[in-house]
Amino acid sequence: MNGVRERLASRAFTSIAVVIAVLWTTPTLGLLLSSFRPEKEIKTTGWWTVFRAPRFTLDNYGEVLSGGGHGAGRLAEYFVNSVVITVPSVLFPLVLAFFAAYALAWIDFRGRDALVVGIFALQVVPLQMALVPLLKLFSQGWLFLPAWHLTGPARFGQVWFAHTVFALPFAVFLLHNFLAALPRDLIEAARVDGASHGTLLLRIVLPLARPACVTFATIQFLWVWNDLLVALTLSGGTAETAPMTVRLASLAGTYGNEWQRLTAGAFVAALVPLLVFFSLQRHFARGLLTGSVKG
């Protein structure tokens, strides 16, 4: 009897999961199909009518990526900006947080526990509240930060710095939880054999911490790639430095009735995060359990 109940419960949960997956992916399917539909059809009929009389075109992507003679797109330029902004904004906090997490997990010093608590508390600070002090630092040309009046590629440094400082508390917290759960016998044995902190980091800790690093990198990539507030505030909003989210926002505001361009642009913006997530899904799933099980 218990076996029958377990099978029925398993089938019920499987059916529920399938229904949720279908409902979750249906809007994405509609977005994809709409991006290939002609302008007249997308404005007059729903995307589901494509199954009755399928007609597809690549003109929407041509207009969005290159402008198509209307000056409405040029999304390819902003796509490059998104890549230039996102990749360093992932690598900088990942590297810094990895060193900090190792120090907090395996190096004894006074005030370590208080520092861990302080870093954890920083996660509750809203990003919007930190923007105003950060803008003051940029406007005064504080230390190594570029002055606010600078334009062009120099503005990338401002966005990199902002995303790095906003991501560090969560990155340190996530990696610290994982590194602190590593077997102490393994670390102590390496120290007895004469391994330095550099050797421990590169030869032992880094390979073991790969799932946690991939998890943070995936989350940070999706966050930065889809960010609008920081990019719009610090990048200047020009084609030289603004990412795709800024261009899509202006595209929606200026051409709110041009659905064929909006659907194509939205799918171009969503394509890269989807590829990143599915390519790293195995490591991401393992990284979500970091620190939950010791040994």
Coordinates of N, CA and C in Angstrom, one line a residue, residues 137-294:
L137 N 31.0 60.2 -4.9 CA 32.4 59.8 -5.0 C 32.9 60.0 -6.4
F138 N 32.1 59.6 -7.4 CA 32.4 59.7 -8.8 C 32.5 61.2 -9.2
S139 N 31.6 62.0 -8.7 CA 31.6 63.4 -9.1 C 32.8 64.2 -8.6
Q140 N 33.4 63.7 -7.5 CA 34.5 64.4 -6.9 C 35.8 63.8 -7.4
G141 N 35.7 62.8 -8.3 CA 37.0 62.1 -8.7 C 37.8 61.5 -7.6
W142 N 37.1 60.9 -6.7 CA 37.7 60.3 -5.4 C 38.7 59.2 -5.7
L143 N 39.9 59.4 -5.3 CA 41.0 58.4 -5.4 C 41.1 58.0 -6.9
F144 N 41.0 56.7 -7.1 CA 41.3 56.2 -8.5 C 40.0 56.2 -9.3
L145 N 38.9 56.6 -8.8 CA 37.7 56.6 -9.6 C 37.7 57.7 -10.6
P146 N 37.2 57.4 -11.9 CA 37.2 58.5 -12.9 C 36.2 59.6 -12.5
A147 N 36.5 60.8 -12.8 CA 35.6 61.9 -12.5 C 34.3 61.8 -13.3
W148 N 33.2 62.4 -12.7 CA 31.9 62.2 -13.3 C 31.8 62.9 -14.7
H149 N 32.6 63.9 -15.0 CA 32.5 64.6 -16.3 C 33.1 63.8 -17.4
L150 N 33.8 62.7 -17.1 CA 34.4 61.9 -18.2 C 33.3 61.2 -19.0
T151 N 33.5 61.1 -20.3 CA 32.6 60.4 -21.1 C 33.3 59.3 -21.9
G152 N 32.6 58.5 -22.7 CA 33.2 57.5 -23.5 C 33.5 56.2 -22.7
P153 N 34.5 55.4 -23.2 CA 34.8 54.2 -22.6 C 35.2 54.3 -21.1
A154 N 35.7 55.5 -20.7 CA 36.1 55.7 -19.3 C 34.9 55.4 -18.4
R155 N 33.7 55.6 -18.9 CA 32.5 55.4 -18.0 C 32.3 53.9 -17.7
F156 N 32.9 53.0 -18.4 CA 32.8 51.6 -18.1 C 33.4 51.3 -16.7
G157 N 34.4 52.0 -16.3 CA 35.0 51.8 -15.0 C 34.1 52.1 -13.8
Q158 N 33.2 53.1 -14.0 CA 32.2 53.4 -13.0 C 31.2 52.3 -12.8
V159 N 30.8 51.7 -13.9 CA 29.8 50.7 -13.9 C 30.4 49.4 -13.3
W160 N 31.7 49.1 -13.7 CA 32.4 47.9 -13.1 C 32.5 48.1 -11.6
F161 N 32.9 49.3 -11.1 CA 33.1 49.5 -9.7 C 31.8 49.4 -9.0
A162 N 30.7 49.9 -9.5 CA 29.4 49.9 -8.8 C 28.9 48.4 -8.7
H163 N 29.0 47.7 -9.8 CA 28.5 46.3 -9.7 C 29.4 45.4 -8.8
T164 N 30.7 45.7 -8.8 CA 31.6 45.0 -7.9 C 31.3 45.2 -6.4
V165 N 31.1 46.5 -6.0 CA 30.9 46.7 -4.6 C 29.5 46.2 -4.2
F166 N 28.5 46.3 -5.1 CA 27.2 45.8 -4.8 C 27.2 44.3 -4.6
A167 N 28.0 43.6 -5.4 CA 28.0 42.1 -5.4 C 28.9 41.5 -4.3
L168 N 29.8 42.2 -3.8 CA 30.8 41.6 -2.9 C 30.2 41.0 -1.6
P169 N 29.3 41.7 -0.9 CA 28.7 41.1 0.3 C 28.1 39.7 0.1
F170 N 27.3 39.6 -1.0 CA 26.7 38.3 -1.3 C 27.7 37.3 -1.7
A171 N 28.7 37.7 -2.5 CA 29.7 36.8 -3.0 C 30.6 36.3 -1.8
V172 N 31.0 37.1 -0.9 CA 31.8 36.7 0.2 C 31.0 35.8 1.1
F173 N 29.8 36.1 1.3 CA 28.9 35.3 2.2 C 28.7 33.9 1.6
L174 N 28.5 33.8 0.3 CA 28.2 32.5 -0.4 C 29.5 31.7 -0.4
L175 N 30.6 32.3 -0.8 CA 31.9 31.5 -0.9 C 32.4 31.1 0.5
H176 N 32.2 32.0 1.5 CA 32.7 31.7 2.8 C 31.9 30.5 3.4
N177 N 30.6 30.4 3.2 CA 29.9 29.3 3.7 C 30.4 28.0 3.1
F178 N 30.8 28.0 1.8 CA 31.3 26.8 1.2 C 32.7 26.5 1.7
L179 N 33.6 27.5 1.7 CA 35.0 27.2 2.1 C 35.0 26.8 3.5
A180 N 34.2 27.3 4.4 CA 34.2 26.9 5.8 C 33.7 25.5 6.0
A181 N 33.0 25.0 5.1 CA 32.5 23.6 5.2 C 33.5 22.6 4.6
L182 N 34.6 23.0 4.0 CA 35.6 22.0 3.5 C 36.2 21.2 4.7
P183 N 36.6 20.0 4.4 CA 37.2 19.2 5.5 C 38.4 19.8 6.1
R184 N 38.4 20.0 7.4 CA 39.6 20.6 8.1 C 40.8 19.7 8.0
D185 N 40.6 18.4 8.0 CA 41.7 17.5 7.9 C 42.5 17.7 6.6
L186 N 41.8 17.9 5.5 CA 42.4 18.2 4.2 C 43.3 19.4 4.2
I187 N 42.8 20.5 4.8 CA 43.6 21.7 4.9 C 44.8 21.5 5.8
E188 N 44.5 20.9 6.9 CA 45.6 20.7 7.9 C 46.7 19.8 7.3
A189 N 46.3 18.8 6.6 CA 47.3 17.9 6.0 C 48.2 18.6 5.0
A190 N 47.5 19.5 4.2 CA 48.3 20.3 3.2 C 49.3 21.2 3.9
R191 N 48.8 21.8 5.0 CA 49.7 22.7 5.8 C 50.9 22.0 6.4
V192 N 50.6 20.7 6.9 CA 51.7 19.9 7.4 C 52.8 19.6 6.4
D193 N 52.3 19.4 5.1 CA 53.2 19.1 4.0 C 53.9 20.3 3.5
G194 N 53.7 21.5 4.1 CA 54.4 22.7 3.8 C 53.7 23.6 2.7
A195 N 52.4 23.3 2.5 CA 51.7 24.1 1.5 C 51.5 25.5 2.0
S196 N 51.8 26.5 1.2 CA 51.5 27.9 1.5 C 50.1 28.3 1.3
H197 N 49.7 29.5 1.6 CA 48.3 29.9 1.4 C 48.0 29.9 -0.1
G198 N 49.0 30.4 -0.9 CA 48.9 30.4 -2.4 C 48.6 29.0 -2.9
T199 N 49.4 28.0 -2.5 CA 49.3 26.7 -2.9 C 47.9 26.1 -2.5
L200 N 47.5 26.4 -1.3 CA 46.2 25.9 -0.9 C 45.1 26.5 -1.7
L201 N 45.2 27.8 -2.0 CA 44.1 28.5 -2.8 C 44.0 27.9 -4.2
L202 N 45.1 27.7 -4.9 CA 45.1 27.3 -6.3 C 45.0 25.8 -6.5
R203 N 45.7 25.0 -5.7 CA 45.8 23.6 -5.9 C 44.6 22.8 -5.2
I204 N 44.1 23.3 -4.1 CA 43.2 22.5 -3.3 C 41.8 23.2 -3.2
V205 N 41.8 24.4 -2.7 CA 40.5 25.1 -2.5 C 39.8 25.5 -3.8
L206 N 40.5 26.0 -4.7 CA 39.8 26.5 -6.0 C 39.1 25.3 -6.7
P207 N 39.8 24.2 -6.9 CA 39.0 23.1 -7.6 C 37.8 22.6 -6.8
L208 N 37.9 22.6 -5.5 CA 36.8 22.2 -4.7 C 35.7 23.2 -4.7
A209 N 36.0 24.5 -4.8 CA 35.0 25.5 -4.7 C 34.4 25.9 -6.1
R210 N 34.7 25.1 -7.1 CA 34.2 25.4 -8.4 C 32.7 25.5 -8.5
P211 N 31.9 24.6 -7.9 CA 30.5 24.8 -7.9 C 30.0 26.1 -7.3
A212 N 30.6 26.5 -6.2 CA 30.2 27.8 -5.6 C 30.5 29.0 -6.4
C213 N 31.7 28.9 -7.1 CA 32.1 30.0 -7.9 C 31.2 30.1 -9.1
V214 N 30.9 29.0 -9.7 CA 30.0 29.0 -10.9 C 28.6 29.5 -10.5
T215 N 28.1 29.1 -9.3 CA 26.8 29.6 -8.9 C 26.8 31.1 -8.8
F216 N 27.8 31.7 -8.1 CA 27.8 33.1 -8.0 C 28.0 33.8 -9.4
A217 N 28.9 33.2 -10.2 CA 29.1 33.8 -11.5 C 27.8 33.8 -12.3
T218 N 27.0 32.7 -12.2 CA 25.8 32.7 -13.0 C 24.8 33.7 -12.5
I219 N 24.6 33.8 -11.1 CA 23.7 34.8 -10.6 C 24.1 36.2 -10.9
Q220 N 25.4 36.5 -10.7 CA 25.9 37.8 -11.0 C 25.8 38.2 -12.5
F221 N 26.0 37.2 -13.4 CA 25.9 37.5 -14.8 C 24.5 37.8 -15.2
L222 N 23.5 37.1 -14.7 CA 22.1 37.4 -14.9 C 21.7 38.7 -14.4
W223 N 22.2 39.0 -13.2 CA 21.9 40.3 -12.6 C 22.4 41.5 -13.4
V224 N 23.7 41.4 -13.7 CA 24.3 42.6 -14.4 C 23.8 42.7 -15.8
W225 N 23.6 41.5 -16.5 CA 23.1 41.6 -17.9 C 21.7 42.2 -18.0
N226 N 20.9 42.0 -17.0 CA 19.5 42.5 -17.0 C 19.3 43.8 -16.2
D227 N 20.4 44.3 -15.7 CA 20.4 45.5 -14.9 C 20.1 46.7 -15.8
L228 N 19.2 47.6 -15.2 CA 18.9 48.9 -15.9 C 19.2 50.1 -15.0
L229 N 19.0 50.0 -13.7 CA 19.2 51.1 -12.9 C 20.7 51.6 -12.8
V230 N 21.6 50.7 -12.5 CA 23.0 51.1 -12.4 C 23.5 51.5 -13.8
A231 N 23.2 50.8 -14.8 CA 23.6 51.1 -16.2 C 23.1 52.5 -16.6
L232 N 21.8 52.7 -16.4 CA 21.3 54.0 -16.8 C 21.8 55.2 -16.0
T233 N 22.2 54.9 -14.8 CA 22.7 56.0 -13.9 C 24.1 56.3 -14.2
L234 N 24.9 55.3 -14.4 CA 26.4 55.5 -14.4 C 27.0 55.4 -15.8
S235 N 26.3 54.8 -16.8 CA 26.9 54.6 -18.1 C 26.7 55.8 -19.0
G236 N 25.7 56.7 -18.7 CA 25.5 57.9 -19.5 C 24.4 57.7 -20.5
G237 N 24.0 56.5 -20.9 CA 22.9 56.2 -21.8 C 23.3 56.4 -23.2
T238 N 24.6 56.6 -23.6 CA 24.9 56.7 -25.0 C 25.3 55.4 -25.6
A239 N 25.4 55.4 -27.0 CA 25.7 54.2 -27.7 C 27.1 53.7 -27.4
E240 N 28.0 54.6 -26.9 CA 29.4 54.2 -26.6 C 29.5 53.3 -25.4
T241 N 28.6 53.5 -24.4 CA 28.8 52.7 -23.1 C 27.5 52.1 -22.6
A242 N 26.3 52.4 -23.1 CA 25.1 51.9 -22.5 C 24.9 50.5 -22.9
P243 N 24.3 49.6 -22.1 CA 24.0 48.2 -22.4 C 22.7 48.1 -23.1
M244 N 22.3 46.9 -23.4 CA 21.1 46.6 -24.2 C 19.8 47.0 -23.4
T245 N 19.9 46.8 -22.1 CA 18.7 47.2 -21.3 C 18.3 48.6 -21.4
V246 N 19.3 49.5 -21.5 CA 19.0 50.9 -21.7 C 18.4 51.2 -23.1
R247 N 18.9 50.5 -24.1 CA 18.4 50.7 -25.5 C 17.0 50.1 -25.6
L248 N 16.7 49.0 -24.9 CA 15.4 48.4 -25.0 C 14.4 49.2 -24.3
A249 N 14.8 49.9 -23.2 CA 13.9 50.8 -22.5 C 13.5 52.0 -23.4
S250 N 14.5 52.5 -24.0 CA 14.2 53.7 -24.9 C 13.4 53.2 -26.2
L251 N 13.7 52.0 -26.6 CA 13.0 51.4 -27.8 C 11.5 51.2 -27.4
A252 N 11.2 50.8 -26.2 CA 9.9 50.6 -25.8 C 9.1 51.9 -25.6
G253 N 9.9 52.9 -25.2 CA 9.3 54.2 -25.0 C 9.0 55.0 -26.3
T254 N 10.0 54.9 -27.2 CA 9.9 55.6 -28.5 C 9.0 54.9 -29.5
Y255 N 9.1 53.6 -29.5 CA 8.3 52.8 -30.5 C 7.5 51.8 -29.8
G256 N 6.6 52.3 -28.9 CA 5.8 51.4 -28.1 C 4.8 50.6 -28.9
N257 N 4.5 51.0 -30.1 CA 3.5 50.2 -30.9 C 4.2 49.4 -31.9
E258 N 5.6 49.4 -32.0 CA 6.3 48.6 -32.9 C 6.7 47.2 -32.2
W259 N 5.7 46.4 -32.1 CA 5.8 45.1 -31.4 C 6.8 44.2 -32.0
Q260 N 7.0 44.3 -33.4 CA 7.9 43.3 -34.0 C 9.3 43.6 -33.6
R261 N 9.6 44.9 -33.4 CA 11.0 45.3 -33.0 C 11.2 45.0 -31.5
L262 N 10.2 45.2 -30.7 CA 10.3 44.9 -29.3 C 10.5 43.5 -29.0
T263 N 9.7 42.6 -29.6 CA 9.9 41.2 -29.4 C 11.2 40.7 -29.9
A264 N 11.7 41.1 -31.0 CA 13.0 40.7 -31.5 C 14.1 41.2 -30.6
G265 N 14.0 42.4 -30.2 CA 15.0 43.0 -29.2 C 15.0 42.3 -27.9
A266 N 13.8 42.0 -27.4 CA 13.7 41.3 -26.1 C 14.3 39.9 -26.2
F267 N 14.1 39.2 -27.3 CA 14.6 37.8 -27.4 C 16.1 37.8 -27.6
V268 N 16.7 38.8 -28.3 CA 18.1 39.0 -28.4 C 18.7 39.2 -27.0
A269 N 18.1 40.0 -26.2 CA 18.6 40.3 -24.9 C 18.5 39.1 -24.0
A270 N 17.5 38.2 -24.2 CA 17.3 37.1 -23.3 C 18.1 35.9 -23.8
L271 N 18.6 35.9 -25.0 CA 19.3 34.7 -25.5 C 20.6 34.4 -24.8
V272 N 21.4 35.4 -24.5 CA 22.7 35.1 -23.9 C 22.5 34.6 -22.4
P273 N 21.6 35.2 -21.6 CA 21.4 34.6 -20.3 C 20.9 33.2 -20.3
L274 N 20.1 32.9 -21.3 CA 19.6 31.5 -21.4 C 20.7 30.5 -21.7
L275 N 21.6 30.9 -22.6 CA 22.7 30.1 -23.0 C 23.7 29.9 -21.8
V276 N 23.9 31.0 -21.1 CA 24.8 30.9 -19.9 C 24.2 30.0 -18.9
F277 N 22.9 30.1 -18.6 CA 22.3 29.3 -17.5 C 22.3 27.8 -17.9
F278 N 21.9 27.5 -19.1 CA 21.8 26.1 -19.5 C 23.2 25.4 -19.6
S279 N 24.2 26.2 -20.0 CA 25.5 25.6 -20.1 C 26.1 25.4 -18.7
L280 N 25.7 26.1 -17.7 CA 26.3 26.0 -16.4 C 25.3 25.4 -15.4
Q281 N 24.2 24.8 -15.9 CA 23.1 24.4 -15.0 C 23.6 23.3 -14.1
R282 N 24.5 22.4 -14.5 CA 24.9 21.3 -13.7 C 25.7 21.8 -12.5
H283 N 26.6 22.7 -12.7 CA 27.4 23.3 -11.7 C 26.6 24.2 -10.8
F284 N 25.6 24.9 -11.4 CA 24.7 25.8 -10.7 C 23.9 25.0 -9.6
A285 N 23.3 23.9 -10.1 CA 22.5 23.1 -9.1 C 23.3 22.6 -8.0
R286 N 24.6 22.2 -8.2 CA 25.4 21.7 -7.1 C 25.8 22.9 -6.2
G287 N 26.0 24.0 -6.8 CA 26.4 25.2 -6.0 C 25.4 25.7 -5.1
L288 N 24.1 25.4 -5.4 CA 23.0 25.9 -4.6 C 23.0 25.2 -3.2
L289 N 23.7 24.0 -3.1 CA 23.7 23.3 -1.9 C 25.0 23.5 -1.1
T290 N 25.8 24.5 -1.5 CA 27.1 24.8 -0.9 C 26.9 25.0 0.6
G291 N 27.7 24.3 1.3 CA 27.7 24.5 2.8 C 26.6 23.8 3.5
S292 N 25.7 23.2 2.8 CA 24.6 22.5 3.5 C 24.9 21.1 4.0
V293 N 26.0 20.5 3.4 CA 26.4 19.2 3.9 C 27.9 19.2 4.1
K294 N 28.4 18.8 5.2 CA 29.8 18.7 5.4 C 30.3 17.4 5.1

